[in-house]
Short mmCIF file of C-alpha atoms in Angstrom, two decimals:
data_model
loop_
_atom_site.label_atom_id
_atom_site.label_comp_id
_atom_site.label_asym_id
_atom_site.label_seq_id
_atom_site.Cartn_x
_atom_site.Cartn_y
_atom_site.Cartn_z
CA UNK M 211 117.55 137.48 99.89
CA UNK M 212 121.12 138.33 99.34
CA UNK M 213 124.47 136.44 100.17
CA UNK M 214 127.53 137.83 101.51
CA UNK M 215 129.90 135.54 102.06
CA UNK M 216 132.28 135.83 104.77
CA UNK M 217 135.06 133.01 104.96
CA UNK M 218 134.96 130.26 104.19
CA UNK M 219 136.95 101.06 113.86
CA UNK M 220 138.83 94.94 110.18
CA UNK M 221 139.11 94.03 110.13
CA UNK M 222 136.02 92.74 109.24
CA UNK M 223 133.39 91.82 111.02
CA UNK M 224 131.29 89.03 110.87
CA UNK M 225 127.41 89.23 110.75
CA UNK M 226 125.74 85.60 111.38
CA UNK M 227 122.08 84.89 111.94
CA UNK M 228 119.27 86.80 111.35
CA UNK M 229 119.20 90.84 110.76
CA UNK M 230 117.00 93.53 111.32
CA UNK M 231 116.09 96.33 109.31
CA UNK M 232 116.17 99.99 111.41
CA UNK M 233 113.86 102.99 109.18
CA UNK M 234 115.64 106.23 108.09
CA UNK M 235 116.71 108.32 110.65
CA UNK M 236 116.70 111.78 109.86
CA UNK M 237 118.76 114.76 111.96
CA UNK M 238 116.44 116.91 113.78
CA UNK M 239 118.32 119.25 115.61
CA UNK M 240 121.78 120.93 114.57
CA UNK M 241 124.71 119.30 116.16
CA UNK M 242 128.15 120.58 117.05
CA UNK M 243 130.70 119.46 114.61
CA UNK M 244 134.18 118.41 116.34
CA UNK M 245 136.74 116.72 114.63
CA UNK M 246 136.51 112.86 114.88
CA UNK M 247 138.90 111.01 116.81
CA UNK M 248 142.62 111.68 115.40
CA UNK M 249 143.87 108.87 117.34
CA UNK M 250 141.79 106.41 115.57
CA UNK M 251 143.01 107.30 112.03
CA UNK M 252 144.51 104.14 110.72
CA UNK M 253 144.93 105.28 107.38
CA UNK M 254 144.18 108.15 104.96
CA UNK M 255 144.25 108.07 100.98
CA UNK M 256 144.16 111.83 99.70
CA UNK M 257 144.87 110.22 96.10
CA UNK M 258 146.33 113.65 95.63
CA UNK M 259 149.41 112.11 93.39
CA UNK M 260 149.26 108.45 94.03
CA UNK M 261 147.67 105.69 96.57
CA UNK M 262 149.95 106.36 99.28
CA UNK M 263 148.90 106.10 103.03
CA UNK M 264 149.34 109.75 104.60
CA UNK M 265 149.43 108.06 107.75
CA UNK M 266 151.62 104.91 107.81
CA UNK M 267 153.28 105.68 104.35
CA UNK M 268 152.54 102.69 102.89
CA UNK M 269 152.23 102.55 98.91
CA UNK M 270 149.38 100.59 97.03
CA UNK M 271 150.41 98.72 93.50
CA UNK M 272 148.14 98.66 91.11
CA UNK M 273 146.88 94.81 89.54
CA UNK M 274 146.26 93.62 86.42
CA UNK M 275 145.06 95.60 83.50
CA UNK M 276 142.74 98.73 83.80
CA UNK M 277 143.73 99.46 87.17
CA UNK M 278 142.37 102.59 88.71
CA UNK M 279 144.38 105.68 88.33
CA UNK M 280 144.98 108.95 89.47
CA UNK M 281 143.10 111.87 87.68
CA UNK M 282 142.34 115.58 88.35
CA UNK M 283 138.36 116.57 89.06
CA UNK M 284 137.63 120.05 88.95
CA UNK M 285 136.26 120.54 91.93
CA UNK M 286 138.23 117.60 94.45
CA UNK M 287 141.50 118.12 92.85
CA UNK M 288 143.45 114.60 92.72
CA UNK M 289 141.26 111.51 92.18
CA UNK M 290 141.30 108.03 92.06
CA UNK M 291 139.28 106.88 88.84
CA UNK M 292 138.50 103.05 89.18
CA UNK M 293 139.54 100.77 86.34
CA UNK M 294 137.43 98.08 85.06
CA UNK M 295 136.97 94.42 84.99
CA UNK M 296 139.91 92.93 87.52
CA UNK M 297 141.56 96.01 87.28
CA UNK M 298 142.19 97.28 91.01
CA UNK M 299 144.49 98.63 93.77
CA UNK M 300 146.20 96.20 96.48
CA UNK M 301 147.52 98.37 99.76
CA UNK M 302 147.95 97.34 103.00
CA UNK M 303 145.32 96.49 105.42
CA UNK M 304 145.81 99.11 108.22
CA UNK M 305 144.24 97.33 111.29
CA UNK M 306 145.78 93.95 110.24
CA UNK M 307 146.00 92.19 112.78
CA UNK M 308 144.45 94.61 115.37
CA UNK M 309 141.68 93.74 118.21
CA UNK M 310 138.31 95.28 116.41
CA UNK M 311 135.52 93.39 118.67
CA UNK M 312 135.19 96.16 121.58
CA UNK M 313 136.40 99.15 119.85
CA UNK M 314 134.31 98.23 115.99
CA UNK M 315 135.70 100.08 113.06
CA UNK M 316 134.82 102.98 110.18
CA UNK M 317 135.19 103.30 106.64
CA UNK M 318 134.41 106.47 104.46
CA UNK M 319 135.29 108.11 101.22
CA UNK M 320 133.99 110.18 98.93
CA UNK M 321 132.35 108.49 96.02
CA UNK M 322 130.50 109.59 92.52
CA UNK M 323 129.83 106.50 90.57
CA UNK M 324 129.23 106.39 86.79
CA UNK M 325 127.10 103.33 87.35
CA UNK M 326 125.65 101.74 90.02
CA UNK M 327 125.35 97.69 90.89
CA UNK M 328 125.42 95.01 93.34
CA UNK M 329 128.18 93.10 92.13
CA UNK M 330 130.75 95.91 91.14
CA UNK M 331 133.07 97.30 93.45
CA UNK M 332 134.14 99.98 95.52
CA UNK M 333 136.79 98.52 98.19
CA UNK M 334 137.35 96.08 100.74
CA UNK M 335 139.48 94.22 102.86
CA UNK M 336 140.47 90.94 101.74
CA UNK M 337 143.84 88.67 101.36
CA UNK M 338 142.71 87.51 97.60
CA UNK M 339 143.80 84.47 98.11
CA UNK M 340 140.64 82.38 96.88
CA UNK M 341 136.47 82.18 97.59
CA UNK M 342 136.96 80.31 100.99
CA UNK M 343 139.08 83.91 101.75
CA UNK M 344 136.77 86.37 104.49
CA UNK M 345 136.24 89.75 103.24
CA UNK M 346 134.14 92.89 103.86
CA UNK M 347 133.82 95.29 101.11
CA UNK M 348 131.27 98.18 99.37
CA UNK M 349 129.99 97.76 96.07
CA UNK M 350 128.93 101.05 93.86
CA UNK M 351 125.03 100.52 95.05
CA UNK M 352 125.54 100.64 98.10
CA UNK M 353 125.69 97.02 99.01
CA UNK M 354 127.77 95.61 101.35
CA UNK M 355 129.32 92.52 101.78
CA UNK M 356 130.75 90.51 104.16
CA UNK M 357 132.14 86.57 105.01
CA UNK M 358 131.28 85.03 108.21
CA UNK M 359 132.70 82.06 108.09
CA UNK M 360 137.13 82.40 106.76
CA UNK M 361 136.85 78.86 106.03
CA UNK M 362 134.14 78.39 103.64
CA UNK M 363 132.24 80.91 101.11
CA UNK M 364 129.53 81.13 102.99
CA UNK M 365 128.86 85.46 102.23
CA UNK M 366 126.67 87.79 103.38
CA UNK M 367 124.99 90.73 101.28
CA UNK M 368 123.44 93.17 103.03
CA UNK M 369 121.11 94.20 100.40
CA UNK M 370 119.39 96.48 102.33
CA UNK M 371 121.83 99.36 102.23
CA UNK M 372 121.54 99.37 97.99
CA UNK M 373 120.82 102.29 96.54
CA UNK M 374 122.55 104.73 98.61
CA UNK M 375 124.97 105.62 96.39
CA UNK M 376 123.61 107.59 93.33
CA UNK M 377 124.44 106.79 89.37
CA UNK M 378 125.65 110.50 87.99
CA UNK M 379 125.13 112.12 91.53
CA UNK M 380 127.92 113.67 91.78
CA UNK M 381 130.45 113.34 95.00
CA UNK M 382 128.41 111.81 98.09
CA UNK M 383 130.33 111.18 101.09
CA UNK M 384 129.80 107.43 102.12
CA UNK M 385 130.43 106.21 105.11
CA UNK M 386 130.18 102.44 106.29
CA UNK M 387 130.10 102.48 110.20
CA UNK M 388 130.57 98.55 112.38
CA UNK M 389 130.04 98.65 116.35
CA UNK M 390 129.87 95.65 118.59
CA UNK M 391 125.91 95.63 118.09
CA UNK M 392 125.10 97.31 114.67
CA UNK M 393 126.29 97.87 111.35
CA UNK M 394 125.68 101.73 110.21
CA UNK M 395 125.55 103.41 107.04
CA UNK M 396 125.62 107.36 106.27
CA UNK M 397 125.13 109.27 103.28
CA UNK M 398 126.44 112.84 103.41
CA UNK M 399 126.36 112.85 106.85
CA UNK M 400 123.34 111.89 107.88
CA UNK M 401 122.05 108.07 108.89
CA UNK M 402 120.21 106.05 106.38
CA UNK M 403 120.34 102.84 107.61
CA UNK M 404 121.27 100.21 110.33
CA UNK M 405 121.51 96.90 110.43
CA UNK M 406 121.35 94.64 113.48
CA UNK M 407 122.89 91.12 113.69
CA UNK M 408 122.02 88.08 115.71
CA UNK M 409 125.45 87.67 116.06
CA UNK M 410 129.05 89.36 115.30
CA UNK M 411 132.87 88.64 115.43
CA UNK M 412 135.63 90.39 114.19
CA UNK M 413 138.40 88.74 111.94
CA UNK M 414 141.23 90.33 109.83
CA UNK M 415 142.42 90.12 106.11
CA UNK M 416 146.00 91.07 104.82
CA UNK M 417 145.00 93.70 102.37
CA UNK M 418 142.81 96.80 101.70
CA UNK M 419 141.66 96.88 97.78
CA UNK M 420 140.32 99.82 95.40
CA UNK M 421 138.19 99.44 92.89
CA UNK M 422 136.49 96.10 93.72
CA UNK M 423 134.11 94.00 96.56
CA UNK M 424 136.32 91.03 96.25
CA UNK M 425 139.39 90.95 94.38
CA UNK M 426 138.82 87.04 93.33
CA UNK M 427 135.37 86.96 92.89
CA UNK M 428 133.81 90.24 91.45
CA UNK M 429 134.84 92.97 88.88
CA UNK M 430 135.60 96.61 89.80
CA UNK M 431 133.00 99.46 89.25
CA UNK M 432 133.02 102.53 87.37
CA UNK M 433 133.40 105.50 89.74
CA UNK M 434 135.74 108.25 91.58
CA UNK M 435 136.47 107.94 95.03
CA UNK M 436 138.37 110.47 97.40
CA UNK M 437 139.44 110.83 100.32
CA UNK M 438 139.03 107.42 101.87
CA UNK M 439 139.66 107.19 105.36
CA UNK M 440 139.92 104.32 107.76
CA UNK M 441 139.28 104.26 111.51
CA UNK M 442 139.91 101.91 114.64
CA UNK M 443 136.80 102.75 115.95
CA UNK M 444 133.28 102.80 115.38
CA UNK M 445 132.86 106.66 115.18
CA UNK M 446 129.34 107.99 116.30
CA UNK M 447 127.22 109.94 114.31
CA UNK M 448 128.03 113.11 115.67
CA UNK M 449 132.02 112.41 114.50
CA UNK M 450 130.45 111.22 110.70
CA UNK M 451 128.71 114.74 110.73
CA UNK M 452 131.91 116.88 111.87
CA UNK M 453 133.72 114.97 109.09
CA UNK M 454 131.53 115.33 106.37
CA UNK M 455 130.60 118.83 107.39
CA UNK M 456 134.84 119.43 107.46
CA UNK M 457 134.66 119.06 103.85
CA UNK M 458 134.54 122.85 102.68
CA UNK M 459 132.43 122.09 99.69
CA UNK M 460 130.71 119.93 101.54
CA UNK M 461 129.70 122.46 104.12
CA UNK M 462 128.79 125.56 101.69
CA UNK M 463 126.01 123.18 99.76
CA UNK M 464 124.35 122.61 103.68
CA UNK M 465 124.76 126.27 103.80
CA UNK M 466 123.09 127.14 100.37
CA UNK M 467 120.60 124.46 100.56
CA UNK M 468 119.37 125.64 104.18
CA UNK M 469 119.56 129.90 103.42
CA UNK M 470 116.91 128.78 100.14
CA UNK M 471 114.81 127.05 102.18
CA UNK M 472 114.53 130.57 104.74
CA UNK M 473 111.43 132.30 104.06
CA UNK M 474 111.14 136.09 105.35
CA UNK M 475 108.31 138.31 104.22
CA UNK M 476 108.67 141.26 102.57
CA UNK M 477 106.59 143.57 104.58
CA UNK M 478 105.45 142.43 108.58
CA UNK M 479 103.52 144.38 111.46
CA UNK M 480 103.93 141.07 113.36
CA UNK M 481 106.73 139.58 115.40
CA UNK M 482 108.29 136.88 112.93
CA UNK M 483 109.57 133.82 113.69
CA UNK M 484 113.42 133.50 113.03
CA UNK M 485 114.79 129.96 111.79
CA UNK M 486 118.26 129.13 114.19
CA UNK M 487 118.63 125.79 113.33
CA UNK M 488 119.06 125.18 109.40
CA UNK M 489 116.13 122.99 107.24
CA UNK M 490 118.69 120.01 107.03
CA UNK M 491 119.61 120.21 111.07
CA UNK M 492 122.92 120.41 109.99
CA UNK M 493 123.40 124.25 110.44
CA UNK M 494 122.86 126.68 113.02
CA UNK M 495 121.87 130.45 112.27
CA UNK M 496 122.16 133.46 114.44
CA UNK M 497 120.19 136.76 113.36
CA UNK M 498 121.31 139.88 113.78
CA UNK M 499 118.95 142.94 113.00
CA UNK M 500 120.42 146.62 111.20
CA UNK M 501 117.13 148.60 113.08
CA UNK M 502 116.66 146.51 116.63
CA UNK M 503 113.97 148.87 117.89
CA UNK M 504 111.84 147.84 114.88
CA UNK M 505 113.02 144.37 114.31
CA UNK M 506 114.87 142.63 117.24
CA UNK M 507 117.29 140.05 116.96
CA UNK M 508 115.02 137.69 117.92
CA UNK M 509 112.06 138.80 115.28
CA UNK M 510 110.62 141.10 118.14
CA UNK M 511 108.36 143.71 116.10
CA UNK M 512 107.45 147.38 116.97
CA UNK M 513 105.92 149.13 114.28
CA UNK M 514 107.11 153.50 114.15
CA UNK M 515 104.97 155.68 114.96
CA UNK M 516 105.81 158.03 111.97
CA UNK M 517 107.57 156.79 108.98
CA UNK M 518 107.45 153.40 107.81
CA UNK M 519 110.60 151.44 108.49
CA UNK M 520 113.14 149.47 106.24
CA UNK M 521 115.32 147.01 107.93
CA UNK M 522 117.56 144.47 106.79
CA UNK M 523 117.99 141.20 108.43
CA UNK M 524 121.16 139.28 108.42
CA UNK M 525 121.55 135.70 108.76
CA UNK M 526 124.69 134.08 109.95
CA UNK M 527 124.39 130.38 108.50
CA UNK M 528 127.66 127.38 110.13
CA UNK M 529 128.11 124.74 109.03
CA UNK M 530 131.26 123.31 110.57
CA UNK M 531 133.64 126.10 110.43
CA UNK M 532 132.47 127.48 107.50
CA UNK M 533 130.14 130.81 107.71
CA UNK M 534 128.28 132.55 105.49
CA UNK M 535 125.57 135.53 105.76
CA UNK M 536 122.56 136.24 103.91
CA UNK M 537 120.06 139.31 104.50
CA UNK M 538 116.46 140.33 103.83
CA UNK M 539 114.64 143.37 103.59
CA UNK M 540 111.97 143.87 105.67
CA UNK M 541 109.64 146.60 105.64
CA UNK M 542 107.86 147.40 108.49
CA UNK M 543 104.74 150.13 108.20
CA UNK M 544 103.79 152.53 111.19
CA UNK M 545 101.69 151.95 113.80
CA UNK M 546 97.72 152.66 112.59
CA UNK M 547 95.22 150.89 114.71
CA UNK M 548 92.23 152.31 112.67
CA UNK M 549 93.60 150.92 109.48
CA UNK M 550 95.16 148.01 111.04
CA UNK M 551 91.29 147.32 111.94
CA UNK M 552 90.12 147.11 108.40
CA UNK M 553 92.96 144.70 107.66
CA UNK M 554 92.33 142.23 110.15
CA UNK M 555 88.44 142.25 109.27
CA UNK M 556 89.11 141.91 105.68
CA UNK M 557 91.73 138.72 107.02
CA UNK M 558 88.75 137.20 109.57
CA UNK M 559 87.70 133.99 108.25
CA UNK M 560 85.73 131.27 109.68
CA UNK M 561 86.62 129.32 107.01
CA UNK M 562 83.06 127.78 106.73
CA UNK M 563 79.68 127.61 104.58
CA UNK M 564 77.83 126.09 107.08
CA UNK M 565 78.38 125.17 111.23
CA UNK M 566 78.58 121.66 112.35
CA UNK M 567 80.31 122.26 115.52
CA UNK M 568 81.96 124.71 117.64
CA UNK M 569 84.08 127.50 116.13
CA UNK M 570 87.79 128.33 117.29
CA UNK M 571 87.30 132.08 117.68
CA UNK M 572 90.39 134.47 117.15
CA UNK M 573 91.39 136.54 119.94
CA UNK M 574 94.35 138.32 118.40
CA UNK M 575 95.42 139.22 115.15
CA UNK M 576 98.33 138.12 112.50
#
């Protein structure tokens, strides 16, 4: 194989009562990836330079010592790098205030933690003001955690998402997803878990933190985070995709990951069967043939009559709108029913020692 490339809704909501547990849902089929709802942006932190809001404006200030700051990663550019202990940022909350319980809400960042655990973390929306104070916030396991009740500490931990954020991963797009029925959680785009409640309401807190769950309770992890975006709306999983597949980085691993799982053989006399929808269901893949009356676009095979045939495949691999082809030589050997004969007897297997009960019996070759 060889590569050419070729171009590159909280605030918070409350979760009372009893929840159930949904299994991993895996994508199965390639999706189109459109951009999610611009309208529903509430806020975006590039940490390019500093912990500004591209969309409102709005500046955070960073709190006591070891606050998070902003550092350069080789491959992200501009970074926030959390602090430690109380160390953390206080911005704005930007759906204070706002009507969340028809229309549900999104969070989702990029994240590569140092370490992982329950009770460090990541951000959340809270006004700080003391335990009784609601909040709903990520922790650098993947935990999430949530107050029902503004009046009293009675919190929520929702457990059951932990361990979907890697220690030493490296950058994994995380993204926390609240509708009127379900809480959602993503990992690079594709579902991992979902959480049902008995129950739900939606209240709000003043302020949006970095670098920890609860910004009176528990300490702040140890981890980079990009890109964190916040949303008016519970986005579906097609608009998580199109944003995690927007990421160009992002979209080039799908793209390498799915060409290495592609497997062509060397030499055919059969029609083969050509892949158009990537291994991770993320990608789609168009084919595109240098010989078509030997090897159609579609894997279609007819063998020469005289000289045997080299052709070279070429596989257009999207992910989003990045594109990038890969091709495979294919020989293809001339047409020679008497020798093709020997071939297929030598091939013909029963695959059995002894009969117990009726044999399957071939009635065409390859």
């Amino acid at each position: 194989m060889r590569k050419r490339s070729i171009g590159n809704r909280i605030l918070s909501s409350v979760l009372a009562g009893g929840m159930v547990l949904s299994s991993l849902v895996v994508p199965g089929m390639v999706r189109e990836a459109e951009a999610a709802p611009s309208d529903s942006l509430a806020a975006h932190y590039t940490f390019d330079e500093d912990f500004s809001d591209s969309v409102s404006g709005s500046a955070g200030q960073q709190v006591n010592a070891n606050a998070p700051t902003i550092v350069t990663d080789d491959m992200r550019g501009g970074v926030m790098k959390s602090g430690s202990g109380t160390g953390r940022v206080q911005t704005d909350n930007p759906l204070y205030g706002k009507e969340l319980s028809e229309s549900g809400f999104t969070v989702s960042a990029w994240i590569d933690a140092n370490a992982v655990d329950q009770w460090l973390g990541v951000w959340s929306f809270a006004s700080g003001t003391g335990n009784s104070d609601g909040f709903y916030g990520l922790s650098t396991n993947g935990s999430v955690f949530f107050n029902d009740n503004p009046g009293a500490a009675t919190y929520q931990d929702m457990t059951q998402f932990a361990g979907n954020i890697t220690r030493d991963g490296g950058w994994e797009y995380i993204t926390v997803v609240m509708d009127t029925e379900q809480i959602h959680m993503y990992k690079n785009g594709a579902l991992v878990y979902e959480l049902t409640p008995s129950t739900l309401g939606v209240h709000a807190a003043q302020y949006l933190w970095f670098g920890t769950a609860s910004p009176h309770y528990w300490n702040s992890g140890d981890f980079y985070m990009d890109d964190l975006k916040v949303y008016s709306e519970a986005l579906s999983a097609e608009d998580v995709l199109a944003e995690y597949l927007a990421d160009e980085n992002a979209a080039n691993s799908v793209i390498e990951s799915d060409a290495a799982a592609i497997s062509v053989p060397e030499t055919t006399m059969v029609n083969l069967s050509l892949p158009t929808v990537g291994s991770s269901g993320f990608t789609a893949i168009t084919w595109t043939s240098s010989n078509p009356d030997v090897i159609a676009d579609d894997g279609t095979v007819t063998r020469p009559a005289d000289t045997a045939a080299e052709v070279v495949l070429t596989a257009t691999i999207t992910a989003g709108a990045v594109s990038q082809e890969y091709e495979f030589m294919v020989t293809v050997p001339v047409a020679d029913p008497a020798g093709d004969i020997e071939i297929y007897r030598d091939q013909l297997t029963l695959n059995a020692g002894y009969v117990s009960e009726d044999l399957t019996l071939p009635e065409t070759s390859g």
